[in-house]
XYZ file of C-alpha atoms in Angstrom:
300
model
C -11.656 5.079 11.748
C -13.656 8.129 10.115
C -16.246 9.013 12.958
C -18.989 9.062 10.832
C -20.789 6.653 10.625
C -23.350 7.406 7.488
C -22.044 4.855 4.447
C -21.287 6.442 1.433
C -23.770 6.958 -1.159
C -24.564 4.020 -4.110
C -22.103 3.877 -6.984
C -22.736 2.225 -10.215
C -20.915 -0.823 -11.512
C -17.131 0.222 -12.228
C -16.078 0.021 -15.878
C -13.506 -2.998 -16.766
C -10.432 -2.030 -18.450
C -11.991 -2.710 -21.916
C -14.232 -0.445 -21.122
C -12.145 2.414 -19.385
C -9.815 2.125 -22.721
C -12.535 2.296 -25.478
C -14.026 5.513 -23.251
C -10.171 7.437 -23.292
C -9.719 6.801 -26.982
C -13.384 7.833 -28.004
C -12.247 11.534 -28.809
C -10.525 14.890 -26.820
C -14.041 15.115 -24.863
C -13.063 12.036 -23.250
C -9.233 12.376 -22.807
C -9.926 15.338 -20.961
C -12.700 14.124 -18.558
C -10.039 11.261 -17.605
C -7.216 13.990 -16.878
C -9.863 16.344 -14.771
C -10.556 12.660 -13.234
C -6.562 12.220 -12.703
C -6.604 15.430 -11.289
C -9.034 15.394 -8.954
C -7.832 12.058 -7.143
C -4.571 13.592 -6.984
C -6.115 17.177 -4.886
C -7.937 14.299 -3.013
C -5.041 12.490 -2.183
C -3.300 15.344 -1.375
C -5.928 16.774 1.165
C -6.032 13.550 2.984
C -2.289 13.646 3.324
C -1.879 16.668 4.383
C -4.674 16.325 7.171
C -3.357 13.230 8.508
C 0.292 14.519 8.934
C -1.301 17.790 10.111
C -3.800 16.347 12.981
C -3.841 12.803 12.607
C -5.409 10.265 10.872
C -7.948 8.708 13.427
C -8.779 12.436 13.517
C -9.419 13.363 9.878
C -12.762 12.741 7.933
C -14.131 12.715 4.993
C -15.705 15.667 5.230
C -12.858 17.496 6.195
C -10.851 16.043 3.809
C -13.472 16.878 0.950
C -13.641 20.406 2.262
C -9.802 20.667 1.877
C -9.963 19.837 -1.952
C -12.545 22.125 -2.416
C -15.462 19.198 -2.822
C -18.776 17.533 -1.565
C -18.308 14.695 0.295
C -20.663 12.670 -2.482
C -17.553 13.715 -4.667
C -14.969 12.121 -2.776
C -16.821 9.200 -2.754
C -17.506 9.108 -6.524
C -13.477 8.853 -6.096
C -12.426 6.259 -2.910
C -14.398 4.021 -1.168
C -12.641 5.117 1.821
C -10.204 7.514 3.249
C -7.554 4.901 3.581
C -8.085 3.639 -0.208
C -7.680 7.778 -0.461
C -3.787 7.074 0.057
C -3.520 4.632 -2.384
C -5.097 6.163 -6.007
C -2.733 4.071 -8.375
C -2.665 0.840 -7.862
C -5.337 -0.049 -9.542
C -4.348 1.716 -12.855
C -1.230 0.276 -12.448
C -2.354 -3.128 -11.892
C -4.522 -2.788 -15.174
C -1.212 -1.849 -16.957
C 0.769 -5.034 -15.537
C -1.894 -7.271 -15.922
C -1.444 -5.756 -19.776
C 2.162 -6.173 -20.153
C 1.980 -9.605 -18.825
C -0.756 -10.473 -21.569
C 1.006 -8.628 -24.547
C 4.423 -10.023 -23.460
C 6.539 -12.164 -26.162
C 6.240 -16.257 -25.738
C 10.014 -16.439 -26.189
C 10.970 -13.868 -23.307
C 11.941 -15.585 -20.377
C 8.765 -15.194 -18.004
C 10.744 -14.107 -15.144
C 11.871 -11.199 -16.830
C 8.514 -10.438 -17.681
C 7.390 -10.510 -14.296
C 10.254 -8.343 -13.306
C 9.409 -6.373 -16.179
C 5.835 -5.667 -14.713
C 6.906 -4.879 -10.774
C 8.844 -2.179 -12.672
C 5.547 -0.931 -13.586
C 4.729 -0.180 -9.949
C 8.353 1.379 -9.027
C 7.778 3.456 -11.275
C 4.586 4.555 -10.285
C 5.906 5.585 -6.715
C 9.437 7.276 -8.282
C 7.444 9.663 -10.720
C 6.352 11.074 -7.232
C 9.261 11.102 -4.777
C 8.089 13.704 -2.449
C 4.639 12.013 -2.225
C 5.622 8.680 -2.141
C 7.723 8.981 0.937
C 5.527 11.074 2.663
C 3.101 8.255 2.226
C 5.699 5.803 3.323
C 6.232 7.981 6.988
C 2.428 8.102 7.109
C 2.061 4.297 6.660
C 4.582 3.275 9.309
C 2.645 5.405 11.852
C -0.629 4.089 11.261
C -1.757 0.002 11.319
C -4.363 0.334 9.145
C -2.963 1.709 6.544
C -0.316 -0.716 6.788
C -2.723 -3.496 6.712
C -4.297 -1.838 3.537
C -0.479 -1.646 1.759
C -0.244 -5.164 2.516
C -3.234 -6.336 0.477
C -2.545 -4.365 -2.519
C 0.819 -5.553 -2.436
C -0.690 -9.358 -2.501
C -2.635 -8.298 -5.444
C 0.531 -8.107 -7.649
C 1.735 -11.514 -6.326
C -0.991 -13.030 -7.351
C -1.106 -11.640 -10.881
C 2.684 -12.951 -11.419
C 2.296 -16.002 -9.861
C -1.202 -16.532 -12.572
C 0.922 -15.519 -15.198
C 3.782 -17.752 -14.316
C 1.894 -20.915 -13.979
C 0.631 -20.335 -17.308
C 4.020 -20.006 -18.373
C 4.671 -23.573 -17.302
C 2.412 -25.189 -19.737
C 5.748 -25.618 -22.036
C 7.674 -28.793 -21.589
C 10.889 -26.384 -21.185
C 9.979 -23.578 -19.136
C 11.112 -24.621 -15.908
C 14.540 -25.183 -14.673
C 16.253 -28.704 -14.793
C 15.111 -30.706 -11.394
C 11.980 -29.005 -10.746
C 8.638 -32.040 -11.012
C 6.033 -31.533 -13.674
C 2.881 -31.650 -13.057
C 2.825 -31.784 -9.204
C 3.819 -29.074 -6.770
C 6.750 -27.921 -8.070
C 4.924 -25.647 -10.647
C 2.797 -23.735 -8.125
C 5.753 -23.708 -5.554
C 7.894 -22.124 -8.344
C 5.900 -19.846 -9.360
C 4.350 -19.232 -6.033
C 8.296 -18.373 -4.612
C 9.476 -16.616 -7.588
C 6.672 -14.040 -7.525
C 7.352 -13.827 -3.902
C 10.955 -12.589 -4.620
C 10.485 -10.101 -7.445
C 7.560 -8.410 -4.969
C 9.944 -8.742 -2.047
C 12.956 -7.437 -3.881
C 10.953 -4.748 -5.177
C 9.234 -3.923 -1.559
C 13.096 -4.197 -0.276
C 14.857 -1.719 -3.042
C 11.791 0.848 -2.598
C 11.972 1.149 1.113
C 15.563 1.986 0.994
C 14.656 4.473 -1.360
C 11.944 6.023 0.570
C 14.266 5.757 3.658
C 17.082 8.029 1.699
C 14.363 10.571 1.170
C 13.994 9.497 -2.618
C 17.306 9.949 -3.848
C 18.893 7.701 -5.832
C 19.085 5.724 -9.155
C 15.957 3.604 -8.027
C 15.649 1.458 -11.312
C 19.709 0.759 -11.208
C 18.831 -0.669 -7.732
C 16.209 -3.130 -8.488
C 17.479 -4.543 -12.146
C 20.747 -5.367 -9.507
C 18.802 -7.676 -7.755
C 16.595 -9.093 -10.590
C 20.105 -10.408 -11.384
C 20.463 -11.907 -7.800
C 17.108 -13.193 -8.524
C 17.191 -14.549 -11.726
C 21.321 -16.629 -10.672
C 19.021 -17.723 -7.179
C 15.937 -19.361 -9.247
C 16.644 -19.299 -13.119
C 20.341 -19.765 -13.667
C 19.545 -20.493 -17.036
C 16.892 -19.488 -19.461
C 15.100 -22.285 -20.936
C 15.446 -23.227 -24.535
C 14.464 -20.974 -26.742
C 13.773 -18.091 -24.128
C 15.469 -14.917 -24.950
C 15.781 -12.006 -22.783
C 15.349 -8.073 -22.840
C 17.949 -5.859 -22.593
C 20.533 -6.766 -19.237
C 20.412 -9.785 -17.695
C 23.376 -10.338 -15.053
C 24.009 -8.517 -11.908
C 26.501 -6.368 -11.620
C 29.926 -7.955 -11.774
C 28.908 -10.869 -14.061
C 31.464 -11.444 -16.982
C 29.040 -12.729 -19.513
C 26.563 -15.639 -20.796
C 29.640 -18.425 -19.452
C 29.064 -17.687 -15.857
C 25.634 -17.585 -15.952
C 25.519 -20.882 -18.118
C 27.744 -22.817 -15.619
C 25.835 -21.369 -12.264
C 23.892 -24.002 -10.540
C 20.334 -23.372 -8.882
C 20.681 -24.000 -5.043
C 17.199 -24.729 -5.214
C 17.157 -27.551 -7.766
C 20.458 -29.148 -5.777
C 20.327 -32.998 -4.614
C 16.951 -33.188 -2.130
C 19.619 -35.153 -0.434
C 22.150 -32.487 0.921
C 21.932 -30.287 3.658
C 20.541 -26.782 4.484
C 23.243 -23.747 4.622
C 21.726 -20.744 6.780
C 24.517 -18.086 7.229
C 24.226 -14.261 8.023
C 25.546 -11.411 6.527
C 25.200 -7.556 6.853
C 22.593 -6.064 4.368
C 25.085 -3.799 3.448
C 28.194 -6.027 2.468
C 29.423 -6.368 -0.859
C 27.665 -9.560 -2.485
C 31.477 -10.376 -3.290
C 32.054 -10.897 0.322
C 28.428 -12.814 0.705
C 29.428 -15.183 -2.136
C 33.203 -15.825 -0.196
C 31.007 -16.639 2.943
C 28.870 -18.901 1.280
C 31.795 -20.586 -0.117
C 33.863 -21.455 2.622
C 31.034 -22.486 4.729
C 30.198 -25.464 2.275
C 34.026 -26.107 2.116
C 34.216 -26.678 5.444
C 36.508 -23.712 6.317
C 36.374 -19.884 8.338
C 36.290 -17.174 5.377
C 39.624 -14.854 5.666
């Protein structure tokens, strides 16, 4: 931790989104301040990064990572709270936005698109800076608390979808046939599909970072919002339409996805199929496995 131990100085009440909107469209005056303001998180950001790869970051403080942007400490602090929240300056602009697309978002879209409409958001947010975002990523693996402090903000966006998705549920057709109204079925639903959009996200961005930031990112993840939606949605409810493509890759149309069957809402009755395959097999070959292991027979 920084080895200083003097807390940072008072700050006044942060302003709520209302607020932070209304001051960026008051006039150029204020457009400006909030790009200097951009700025000057990102030269923050940058110091710190560049310290902690340099000499470590149990090592690096405050001051020294003030110094390096050319600042007071009192400034960084008008800035981050602390020098781990310093490695981490989107999230909560980006969670503002989400939290805004959810809100704004058609009652006729199906709301799992929605929600994979707003983890988008945050992929986004990481691929518009490759080169920092997987330096962050090498930086993060090295150090616990930083991990620990990824792992929270992360939670943040499950709990947004799974709000909005519950709210979803207050139509007598939103969730799939078998599912119980009314008891724990809608916060398990919602609770598990948020789960998987974050954890498909958090699964198609490490690979990513991993390959040094190369690669059709978005193609990636809308592959296995299709996975997602055939696992837990197979169909969307009546009167739900959806935004632009909706079946993974390899899908023939609206019949398939119309005649697929939701392994979760199955008979309670039947029994539970575990079986293992290599992360990177075609899901053709995945889909064979699964298919002669509830036939009874040894794929070819």
């Amino acid at each position: 931790m920084d080895r200083q131990t003097s807390s940072p100085p008072p700050q006044p009440p942060a302003a709520g989104p209302d607020q932070s909107r209304a001051g960026a469209e008051s006039g150029p005056g204020s457009r400006r301040a909030a790009a200097q303001r951009l700025q000057m998180r990102q030269d923050l950001t940058a110091a710190a990064m560049e310290l902690f790869a340099t000499q470590g970051y149990e090592e690096t403080t405050v001051d020294q990572i003030a110094a390096a942007a050319g600042v007071a400490r009192r400034t960084f602090f008008r800035y981050f709270r602390s020098k781990e929240e310093a490695i981490f300056p989107d999230h909560d602009d980006t969670l503002v936005r989400v939290a805004d697309l959810l809100a704004s978002a058609d009652a006729e879209e199906h709301p799992l698109d929605v929600v994979c409409r707003g983890i988008k958001e945050v992929l986004r947010m990481y691929a518009s800076t490759p080169e920092m975002s997987v330096a962050r990523y090498q930086l993060i693996r090295q150090v616990p608390a930083l991990r620990e402090r990824e792992i929270a903000v992360v939670s943040r966006y499950e709990r947004l979808f799974t709000r909005y998705l519950l709210g979803r549920f207050d139509a007598a057709e939103q969730t799939p046939p078998g599912w119980q109204r009314g008891g724990d079925d809608d916060s398990m639903l919602a609770e598990v599909s948020a789960a998987a959009v974050v954890a498909a996200h958090n699964h198609v961005l490490r690979r990513w970072l991993r390959a040094g930031g190369h690669g059709d990112v978005e193609a990636q993840l809308d592959h296995s919002f299709g996975v997602i939606r055939g696992t837990f949605w197979p169909t969307p409810p009546s009167g739900a339409r959806r935004r632009g493509a909706t079946l993974a890759p390899g899908a023939s149309g609206e019949g398939e996805e119309a005649e697929a069957v939701s392994a979760l809402s199955a008979s309670p009755g039947g029994e539970v199929l575990i079986t293992v395959a290599r992360t990177d097999a075609p899901l053709e070959t995945v889909v064979d496995s699964i298919r002669a292991a509830l036939a009874g027979r040894t794929p070819a």
